mmCIF file of C-alpha atoms in Angstrom:
data_model
loop_
_atom_site.group_PDB
_atom_site.id
_atom_site.type_symbol
_atom_site.label_atom_id
_atom_site.label_comp_id
_atom_site.label_asym_id
_atom_site.label_seq_id
_atom_site.Cartn_x
_atom_site.Cartn_y
_atom_site.Cartn_z
ATOM 1 C CA MET A 1 29.882 -16.158 -163.361
ATOM 2 C CA HIS A 2 29.208 -15.151 -159.761
ATOM 3 C CA LEU A 3 31.534 -16.332 -157.003
ATOM 4 C CA PRO A 4 30.823 -16.184 -153.289
ATOM 5 C CA ARG A 5 31.847 -12.872 -151.811
ATOM 6 C CA GLY A 6 35.552 -12.527 -151.058
ATOM 7 C CA LEU A 7 36.811 -15.143 -153.524
ATOM 8 C CA GLU A 8 39.031 -14.193 -156.448
ATOM 9 C CA LEU A 9 38.798 -16.141 -159.705
ATOM 10 C CA VAL A 10 42.072 -17.767 -160.775
ATOM 11 C CA ARG A 11 40.960 -19.886 -163.731
ATOM 12 C CA VAL A 12 38.173 -22.123 -164.989
ATOM 13 C CA LEU A 13 38.875 -25.810 -164.383
ATOM 14 C CA GLY A 14 35.903 -27.289 -166.204
ATOM 15 C CA VAL A 15 32.416 -26.684 -167.558
ATOM 16 C CA GLY A 16 29.587 -29.215 -167.604
ATOM 17 C CA GLY A 17 25.829 -29.479 -167.814
ATOM 18 C CA PHE A 18 25.538 -28.881 -164.060
ATOM 19 C CA GLY A 19 27.554 -25.639 -164.087
ATOM 20 C CA GLU A 20 31.228 -24.770 -163.754
ATOM 21 C CA VAL A 21 34.236 -25.713 -161.656
ATOM 22 C CA VAL A 22 36.757 -22.952 -161.055
ATOM 23 C CA LEU A 23 39.928 -22.426 -159.091
ATOM 24 C CA ALA A 24 39.600 -19.455 -156.769
ATOM 25 C CA ARG A 25 41.768 -17.739 -154.205
ATOM 26 C CA ASP A 26 40.564 -17.008 -150.696
ATOM 27 C CA PRO A 27 42.688 -13.996 -149.687
ATOM 28 C CA ASN A 28 41.378 -14.017 -146.125
ATOM 29 C CA LEU A 29 42.598 -17.566 -145.438
ATOM 30 C CA GLY A 30 45.461 -17.492 -147.932
ATOM 31 C CA ARG A 31 44.462 -20.694 -149.705
ATOM 32 C CA ASP A 32 43.246 -21.899 -153.076
ATOM 33 C CA VAL A 33 39.831 -23.527 -153.248
ATOM 34 C CA ALA A 34 37.941 -25.375 -155.937
ATOM 35 C CA VAL A 35 34.467 -23.933 -156.402
ATOM 36 C CA LYS A 36 31.727 -25.986 -158.021
ATOM 37 C CA LEU A 37 28.813 -23.827 -159.106
ATOM 38 C CA VAL A 38 25.721 -26.021 -159.405
ATOM 39 C CA HIS A 39 22.845 -24.462 -161.317
ATOM 40 C CA GLY A 40 19.580 -24.340 -159.420
ATOM 41 C CA GLY A 41 17.441 -25.211 -162.427
ATOM 42 C CA GLY A 42 13.741 -24.613 -162.923
ATOM 43 C CA HIS A 43 12.404 -25.304 -159.428
ATOM 44 C CA VAL A 44 14.791 -22.836 -157.842
ATOM 45 C CA GLN A 45 13.623 -22.780 -154.231
ATOM 46 C CA ASP A 46 13.191 -26.533 -153.827
ATOM 47 C CA SER A 47 16.370 -27.534 -155.644
ATOM 48 C CA VAL A 48 18.565 -24.910 -153.965
ATOM 49 C CA ALA A 49 17.283 -25.898 -150.514
ATOM 50 C CA ARG A 50 17.917 -29.563 -151.284
ATOM 51 C CA MET A 51 21.417 -28.896 -152.600
ATOM 52 C CA MET A 52 22.246 -26.729 -149.613
ATOM 53 C CA ARG A 53 21.266 -29.530 -147.228
ATOM 54 C CA GLU A 54 23.285 -32.109 -149.152
ATOM 55 C CA GLY A 55 26.261 -29.764 -149.439
ATOM 56 C CA GLN A 56 26.219 -29.100 -145.717
ATOM 57 C CA ALA A 57 26.097 -32.849 -145.048
ATOM 58 C CA LEU A 58 29.149 -33.319 -147.269
ATOM 59 C CA ALA A 59 30.921 -30.504 -145.432
ATOM 60 C CA ARG A 60 30.517 -32.356 -142.133
ATOM 61 C CA MET A 61 32.344 -35.418 -143.453
ATOM 62 C CA ARG A 62 36.135 -35.440 -143.093
ATOM 63 C CA HIS A 63 38.362 -38.210 -144.395
ATOM 64 C CA PRO A 64 41.858 -38.103 -145.938
ATOM 65 C CA SER A 65 40.627 -40.016 -149.001
ATOM 66 C CA VAL A 66 37.633 -37.785 -149.697
ATOM 67 C CA ILE A 67 37.824 -34.276 -151.152
ATOM 68 C CA HIS A 68 36.739 -32.038 -148.299
ATOM 69 C CA VAL A 69 33.801 -29.703 -148.877
ATOM 70 C CA TYR A 70 34.432 -26.587 -146.796
ATOM 71 C CA GLU A 71 30.968 -25.100 -147.104
ATOM 72 C CA ALA A 72 27.908 -24.708 -149.293
ATOM 73 C CA VAL A 73 26.893 -21.158 -150.173
ATOM 74 C CA GLN A 74 23.832 -19.951 -152.050
ATOM 75 C CA VAL A 75 24.686 -17.579 -154.898
ATOM 76 C CA GLY A 76 21.454 -16.330 -156.430
ATOM 77 C CA ALA A 77 19.698 -19.326 -158.010
ATOM 78 C CA ASP A 78 22.844 -21.450 -157.763
ATOM 79 C CA VAL A 79 24.726 -23.275 -155.045
ATOM 80 C CA ALA A 80 28.491 -22.880 -154.713
ATOM 81 C CA LEU A 81 30.380 -25.746 -153.108
ATOM 82 C CA LEU A 82 33.763 -24.601 -151.783
ATOM 83 C CA MET A 83 36.057 -27.608 -151.801
ATOM 84 C CA GLU A 84 39.613 -28.681 -151.194
ATOM 85 C CA TYR A 85 41.778 -28.147 -154.279
ATOM 86 C CA VAL A 86 44.117 -30.984 -155.265
ATOM 87 C CA ASP A 87 46.876 -30.102 -157.701
ATOM 88 C CA GLY A 88 46.933 -33.390 -159.590
ATOM 89 C CA GLY A 89 45.102 -35.260 -162.294
ATOM 90 C CA ASP A 90 42.401 -37.845 -161.970
ATOM 91 C CA LEU A 91 42.928 -41.586 -162.150
ATOM 92 C CA THR A 92 42.009 -41.709 -165.843
ATOM 93 C CA GLY A 93 45.402 -40.266 -166.741
ATOM 94 C CA ARG A 94 47.253 -43.133 -165.041
ATOM 95 C CA LEU A 95 45.195 -46.120 -166.114
ATOM 96 C CA ASN A 96 47.382 -47.096 -169.066
ATOM 97 C CA ASP A 97 50.700 -45.863 -167.675
ATOM 98 C CA PRO A 98 53.037 -48.890 -167.290
ATOM 99 C CA ARG A 99 55.038 -46.901 -164.712
ATOM 100 C CA PHE A 100 51.991 -46.974 -162.443
ATOM 101 C CA THR A 101 52.918 -50.113 -160.531
ATOM 102 C CA VAL A 102 50.645 -52.855 -159.242
ATOM 103 C CA ALA A 103 51.526 -51.860 -155.680
ATOM 104 C CA GLU A 104 50.464 -48.272 -156.400
ATOM 105 C CA ARG A 105 47.249 -49.410 -158.047
ATOM 106 C CA LEU A 106 46.373 -51.518 -155.025
ATOM 107 C CA GLU A 107 47.227 -48.606 -152.720
ATOM 108 C CA VAL A 108 44.855 -46.327 -154.637
ATOM 109 C CA LEU A 109 42.126 -48.937 -154.272
ATOM 110 C CA ALA A 110 42.822 -49.269 -150.544
ATOM 111 C CA GLN A 111 42.548 -45.518 -149.995
ATOM 112 C CA VAL A 112 39.370 -45.231 -152.058
ATOM 113 C CA ALA A 113 37.832 -48.185 -150.207
ATOM 114 C CA SER A 114 38.578 -46.462 -146.906
ATOM 115 C CA GLY A 115 36.930 -43.254 -148.102
ATOM 116 C CA LEU A 116 33.837 -45.107 -149.290
ATOM 117 C CA GLU A 117 33.517 -46.937 -145.989
ATOM 118 C CA ALA A 118 33.667 -43.658 -144.059
ATOM 119 C CA ALA A 119 31.029 -42.054 -146.273
ATOM 120 C CA HIS A 120 28.691 -45.022 -146.103
ATOM 121 C CA ALA A 121 29.004 -45.020 -142.311
ATOM 122 C CA VAL A 122 27.375 -41.568 -142.209
ATOM 123 C CA GLY A 123 24.762 -42.369 -144.837
ATOM 124 C CA ILE A 124 26.387 -40.751 -147.892
ATOM 125 C CA VAL A 125 26.454 -42.673 -151.190
ATOM 126 C CA HIS A 126 28.585 -41.503 -154.107
ATOM 127 C CA ARG A 127 26.356 -42.840 -156.932
ATOM 128 C CA ASP A 128 28.888 -42.169 -159.719
ATOM 129 C CA LEU A 129 32.256 -43.632 -158.728
ATOM 130 C CA LYS A 130 34.664 -43.866 -161.680
ATOM 131 C CA PRO A 131 38.321 -43.017 -162.467
ATOM 132 C CA ALA A 132 37.418 -39.446 -163.448
ATOM 133 C CA ASN A 133 36.102 -38.879 -159.906
ATOM 134 C CA ILE A 134 39.256 -40.146 -158.184
ATOM 135 C CA LEU A 135 42.033 -37.555 -157.920
ATOM 136 C CA VAL A 136 45.566 -38.891 -157.607
ATOM 137 C CA SER A 137 48.752 -37.080 -156.644
ATOM 138 C CA GLY A 138 52.288 -38.170 -155.828
ATOM 139 C CA ALA A 139 53.851 -41.596 -156.255
ATOM 140 C CA GLY A 140 55.304 -44.349 -154.129
ATOM 141 C CA VAL A 141 55.035 -43.583 -150.418
ATOM 142 C CA GLU A 142 53.694 -40.115 -151.302
ATOM 143 C CA LEU A 143 50.803 -41.502 -153.335
ATOM 144 C CA ARG A 144 47.453 -40.014 -152.361
ATOM 145 C CA ALA A 145 43.995 -40.754 -153.756
ATOM 146 C CA LYS A 146 40.888 -38.707 -153.002
ATOM 147 C CA ILE A 147 37.301 -39.275 -154.071
ATOM 148 C CA ALA A 148 35.717 -36.213 -155.658
ATOM 149 C CA ASP A 149 32.109 -35.252 -156.396
ATOM 150 C CA PHE A 150 30.745 -37.259 -153.490
ATOM 151 C CA GLY A 151 26.985 -37.145 -153.646
ATOM 152 C CA LEU A 152 26.898 -34.617 -156.463
ATOM 153 C CA ALA A 153 25.255 -37.111 -158.797
ATOM 154 C CA ARG A 154 22.183 -36.803 -156.609
ATOM 155 C CA LEU A 155 22.581 -33.048 -156.253
ATOM 156 C CA SER A 156 22.764 -32.667 -159.999
ATOM 157 C CA ARG A 157 19.502 -34.560 -160.509
ATOM 158 C CA ASP A 158 17.786 -31.584 -158.904
ATOM 159 C CA THR A 159 19.086 -29.340 -161.672
ATOM 160 C CA GLU A 160 17.373 -28.894 -164.985
ATOM 161 C CA ALA A 161 20.442 -30.078 -166.909
ATOM 162 C CA PHE A 162 20.703 -33.365 -165.053
ATOM 163 C CA ARG A 163 17.116 -34.267 -164.368
ATOM 164 C CA THR A 164 16.590 -37.967 -165.070
ATOM 165 C CA GLU A 165 14.756 -37.788 -168.356
ATOM 166 C CA ALA A 166 15.295 -38.419 -172.069
ATOM 167 C CA GLY A 167 17.685 -41.262 -171.360
ATOM 168 C CA MET A 168 19.934 -39.300 -169.008
ATOM 169 C CA ALA A 169 20.928 -40.643 -165.631
ATOM 170 C CA ALA A 170 23.208 -39.605 -162.808
ATOM 171 C CA TYR A 171 25.681 -42.425 -163.282
ATOM 172 C CA THR A 172 28.188 -43.471 -165.924
ATOM 173 C CA PRO A 173 27.334 -46.559 -168.012
ATOM 174 C CA GLY A 174 29.962 -49.217 -167.622
ATOM 175 C CA TYR A 175 30.512 -48.190 -164.000
ATOM 176 C CA GLY A 176 26.930 -47.873 -162.764
ATOM 177 C CA ALA A 177 25.370 -50.809 -160.937
ATOM 178 C CA PRO A 178 22.679 -52.799 -162.778
ATOM 179 C CA GLU A 179 19.996 -51.664 -160.338
ATOM 180 C CA GLN A 180 20.765 -48.014 -161.174
ATOM 181 C CA MET A 181 19.854 -48.691 -164.782
ATOM 182 C CA ILE A 182 16.490 -50.017 -163.679
ATOM 183 C CA ASP A 183 15.874 -47.307 -161.083
ATOM 184 C CA PRO A 184 18.167 -44.222 -161.285
ATOM 185 C CA ASP A 185 16.951 -43.151 -157.830
ATOM 186 C CA HIS A 186 18.120 -46.407 -156.243
ATOM 187 C CA GLU A 187 20.463 -45.462 -153.433
ATOM 188 C CA THR A 188 22.345 -47.942 -151.262
ATOM 189 C CA PRO A 189 26.075 -48.353 -150.539
ATOM 190 C CA ARG A 190 26.093 -51.490 -152.684
ATOM 191 C CA ILE A 191 25.787 -49.474 -155.882
ATOM 192 C CA ASP A 192 29.146 -47.955 -154.904
ATOM 193 C CA TRP A 193 30.451 -51.459 -154.193
ATOM 194 C CA TYR A 194 29.716 -52.455 -157.780
ATOM 195 C CA SER A 195 31.312 -49.301 -159.213
ATOM 196 C CA PHE A 196 34.359 -49.881 -157.027
ATOM 197 C CA GLY A 197 34.632 -53.401 -158.443
ATOM 198 C CA VAL A 198 34.633 -52.012 -161.984
ATOM 199 C CA VAL A 199 37.317 -49.451 -161.078
ATOM 200 C CA ALA A 200 39.428 -52.219 -159.528
ATOM 201 C CA PHE A 201 38.979 -54.430 -162.596
ATOM 202 C CA ARG A 202 39.944 -51.501 -164.836
ATOM 203 C CA LEU A 203 43.089 -50.849 -162.810
ATOM 204 C CA LEU A 204 44.265 -54.447 -162.624
ATOM 205 C CA ARG A 205 42.947 -55.934 -165.863
ATOM 206 C CA GLY A 206 43.393 -52.984 -168.224
ATOM 207 C CA THR A 207 39.746 -52.879 -169.350
ATOM 208 C CA ILE A 208 36.323 -52.542 -167.857
ATOM 209 C CA PRO A 209 34.530 -55.921 -167.618
ATOM 210 C CA LEU A 210 32.897 -56.766 -170.923
ATOM 211 C CA PRO A 211 30.676 -59.657 -172.031
ATOM 212 C CA GLY A 212 32.795 -62.471 -173.410
ATOM 213 C CA GLN A 213 35.836 -61.596 -171.322
ATOM 214 C CA ARG A 214 37.313 -64.001 -168.792
ATOM 215 C CA ALA A 215 38.352 -62.461 -165.497
ATOM 216 C CA GLY A 216 41.567 -64.481 -165.373
ATOM 217 C CA VAL A 217 43.425 -63.881 -162.108
ATOM 218 C CA GLY A 218 41.061 -64.004 -159.120
ATOM 219 C CA GLU A 219 38.107 -65.004 -161.278
ATOM 220 C CA GLU A 220 35.787 -66.040 -158.440
ATOM 221 C CA LEU A 221 36.637 -62.854 -156.565
ATOM 222 C CA TRP A 222 35.714 -60.701 -159.559
ATOM 223 C CA GLU A 223 32.417 -62.537 -159.875
ATOM 224 C CA ARG A 224 31.589 -61.515 -156.304
ATOM 225 C CA ALA A 225 32.730 -57.921 -156.812
ATOM 226 C CA LEU A 226 30.604 -57.564 -159.950
ATOM 227 C CA ALA A 227 27.627 -59.665 -158.890
ATOM 228 C CA LEU A 228 24.353 -58.624 -160.483
ATOM 229 C CA ASP A 229 22.572 -59.324 -157.190
ATOM 230 C CA PRO A 230 23.610 -56.608 -154.680
ATOM 231 C CA ALA A 231 23.344 -59.112 -151.822
ATOM 232 C CA ASP A 232 26.145 -61.199 -153.348
ATOM 233 C CA ARG A 233 28.695 -58.381 -153.677
ATOM 234 C CA VAL A 234 31.900 -58.121 -151.703
ATOM 235 C CA ALA A 235 32.644 -54.884 -149.820
ATOM 236 C CA PRO A 236 35.478 -52.698 -151.199
ATOM 237 C CA GLY A 237 37.737 -53.232 -148.187
ATOM 238 C CA GLU A 238 37.338 -57.006 -148.395
ATOM 239 C CA LEU A 239 37.990 -56.909 -152.134
ATOM 240 C CA VAL A 240 41.254 -54.999 -151.671
ATOM 241 C CA ALA A 241 42.412 -57.357 -148.913
ATOM 242 C CA ALA A 242 41.688 -60.367 -151.125
ATOM 243 C CA LEU A 243 43.455 -58.809 -154.125
ATOM 244 C CA ARG A 244 46.515 -58.080 -152.005
ATOM 245 C CA SER A 245 46.584 -61.694 -150.835
ATOM 246 C CA LEU A 246 47.126 -63.009 -154.358
ATOM 247 C CA PRO A 247 50.668 -64.243 -155.095
ATOM 248 C CA PRO A 248 53.301 -61.689 -156.197
ATOM 249 C CA GLY A 249 53.558 -61.390 -159.958
ATOM 250 C CA ALA A 250 49.979 -62.521 -160.503
ATOM 251 C CA TRP A 251 49.250 -59.397 -162.540
ATOM 252 C CA THR A 252 52.456 -59.376 -164.609
ATOM 253 C CA PRO A 253 50.924 -61.065 -167.698
ATOM 254 C CA VAL A 254 48.275 -58.336 -167.791
ATOM 255 C CA LEU A 255 50.096 -55.244 -166.539
ATOM 256 C CA GLY A 256 53.331 -55.656 -168.448
ATOM 257 C CA SER A 257 54.933 -52.878 -170.445
ATOM 258 C CA GLY A 258 52.407 -51.195 -172.715
ATOM 259 C CA PHE A 259 49.539 -53.368 -171.472
ATOM 260 C CA GLY A 260 47.013 -50.681 -172.377
ATOM 261 C CA ASP A 261 47.869 -50.962 -176.073
ATOM 262 C CA ALA A 262 47.268 -54.687 -176.419
ATOM 263 C CA PRO A 263 44.664 -56.116 -174.035
ATOM 264 C CA PRO A 264 44.751 -59.895 -173.584
ATOM 265 C CA VAL A 265 42.555 -61.993 -175.851
ATOM 266 C CA PRO A 266 39.776 -63.654 -173.854
ATOM 267 C CA ALA A 267 40.272 -67.402 -173.685
ATOM 268 C CA GLY A 268 36.810 -68.719 -172.977
ATOM 269 C CA PRO A 269 33.127 -68.034 -172.434
ATOM 270 C CA VAL A 270 31.591 -65.377 -170.248
ATOM 271 C CA THR A 271 32.456 -65.639 -166.555
ATOM 272 C CA VAL A 272 32.156 -62.004 -165.461
ATOM 273 C CA GLN A 273 29.013 -60.149 -166.361
ATOM 274 C CA SER A 274 28.093 -56.502 -166.347
ATOM 275 C CA ALA A 275 24.985 -54.764 -167.540
ATOM 276 C CA ALA A 276 25.185 -53.512 -171.105
ATOM 277 C CA PRO A 277 26.070 -49.808 -171.261
ATOM 278 C CA ASP A 278 23.046 -48.834 -173.343
ATOM 279 C CA THR A 279 22.183 -45.478 -171.820
ATOM 280 C CA VAL A 280 23.477 -41.990 -172.412
ATOM 281 C CA LEU A 281 26.492 -40.810 -170.462
ATOM 282 C CA ALA A 282 25.622 -38.620 -167.519
ATOM 283 C CA SER A 283 28.878 -36.684 -167.895
ATOM 284 C CA SER A 284 31.285 -35.813 -170.658
ATOM 285 C CA ALA A 285 34.165 -37.545 -168.883
ATOM 286 C CA ASP A 286 35.735 -40.490 -170.688
ATOM 287 C CA PRO A 287 34.561 -43.575 -168.778
ATOM 288 C CA GLY A 288 37.743 -45.396 -169.693
ATOM 289 C CA TRP A 289 36.567 -47.796 -172.400
ATOM 290 C CA VAL A 290 39.175 -49.999 -174.024
ATOM 291 C CA ASP A 291 38.288 -52.198 -176.979
ATOM 292 C CA VAL A 292 39.116 -55.855 -176.466
ATOM 293 C CA PRO A 293 38.554 -58.848 -178.731
ATOM 294 C CA VAL A 294 35.437 -60.759 -177.712
ATOM 295 C CA TYR A 295 35.486 -64.526 -177.886
ATOM 296 C CA ARG A 296 32.611 -65.914 -179.872
ATOM 297 C CA PRO A 297 32.360 -69.748 -179.956
ATOM 298 C CA PRO A 298 31.425 -71.394 -183.277
ATOM 299 C CA PRO A 299 27.658 -71.917 -183.686
ATOM 300 C CA ALA A 300 26.395 -75.280 -182.529
ATOM 301 C CA PRO A 301 24.745 -77.557 -185.120
ATOM 302 C CA ARG A 302 20.992 -77.112 -185.348
ATOM 303 C CA ARG A 303 18.864 -79.700 -183.616
ATOM 304 C CA GLY A 304 17.455 -82.437 -185.807
ATOM 305 C CA ARG A 305 20.208 -82.091 -188.394
ATOM 306 C CA THR A 306 23.282 -84.222 -188.781
ATOM 307 C CA ALA A 307 26.528 -83.101 -190.264
ATOM 308 C CA GLY A 308 26.601 -83.716 -194.046
ATOM 309 C CA PRO A 309 29.512 -84.958 -196.168
ATOM 310 C CA PRO A 310 32.386 -82.607 -196.915
ATOM 311 C CA ALA A 311 31.966 -80.135 -199.776
ATOM 312 C CA SER A 312 34.733 -81.840 -201.770
ATOM 313 C CA VAL A 313 32.765 -85.103 -201.804
ATOM 314 C CA LEU A 314 29.601 -83.364 -202.982
ATOM 315 C CA LEU A 315 31.538 -81.618 -205.737
ATOM 316 C CA GLY A 316 32.980 -84.943 -206.917
ATOM 317 C CA VAL A 317 29.550 -86.534 -207.079
ATOM 318 C CA LEU A 318 28.196 -83.586 -209.062
ATOM 319 C CA LEU A 319 31.044 -83.744 -211.574
ATOM 320 C CA GLY A 320 30.502 -87.488 -211.964
ATOM 321 C CA VAL A 321 26.817 -86.994 -212.758
ATOM 322 C CA LEU A 322 27.582 -84.290 -215.317
ATOM 323 C CA LEU A 323 30.246 -86.446 -216.970
ATOM 324 C CA GLY A 324 27.850 -89.382 -217.169
ATOM 325 C CA VAL A 325 25.176 -87.236 -218.830
ATOM 326 C CA ALA A 326 27.703 -85.917 -221.356
ATOM 327 C CA LEU A 327 28.879 -89.429 -222.311
ATOM 328 C CA GLY A 328 25.273 -90.523 -222.735
ATOM 329 C CA VAL A 329 24.623 -87.687 -225.193
ATOM 330 C CA VAL A 330 27.719 -88.639 -227.223
ATOM 331 C CA VAL A 331 26.621 -92.265 -227.460
ATOM 332 C CA VAL A 332 23.171 -91.215 -228.703
ATOM 333 C CA LEU A 333 24.672 -88.966 -231.401
ATOM 334 C CA LEU A 334 26.986 -91.722 -232.678
ATOM 335 C CA ARG A 335 24.168 -94.193 -233.216
#
């Protein structure tokens, strides 16, 4: 492992197909930094140049709800992204925690929505928004949420490990927008809008949206957030404002104590749709699946057929016929 000159390795934070993430110490500035080493892959010159440009664009963006990229440095055939280090876990670790209040969940969504809006304003799309890419620290008034790996889904597609082939894509099924499944290179802010809607649903409903599951509270709003047509989707900021406008206690039946252990049973047919997660995960992170019972209505009678008599009636008729035959045989034998 080669770090940019002057950095001292503290420990490895994670290893993935794209490379490694490590915690390093910058003795000159007296601060800890997270370093993401992205492998250059087969087409070294082209991919490194592309990643350097994208990394530099990320470094120019500053927002309190986005992990700051300090700089992008070429290290041999790799690119090292020096980033802000946040000493806290990602949102995945809090999803099923009943102590994580509704107010805190809505605050996380508000901060993430603000970060997305700032990024989209300068032409940067995340492409892989999910709980594992949202770092959370503190609680109550000290609660802070920061979006990580902004744009790295696209950077990683330039690497050999993440090239879009053999069923791999730079998004996470369940969170990726339907149009990403059709065209992995599709890139507009509205793919992030869809992913944000899934994250919000996961936070406030306890599951990701599944076929056969009613949205319940705010049903029409969820339909807009998770619309299959990008033109029909609601922006993250508008979604948060609408969610906050719902009456107090609206989420209590869902987010009660231990809600993650016993998701609510769907009470009707499909009203919220999401594309089926039928592709391979683009990362090893747990996308936050929770099994829920799926309502399946009884099959409708086939056309052209009418309902027959009950089975008990048919059985009685059959027994009567058999008894009649038996009596007839006895009469014949007695003659």
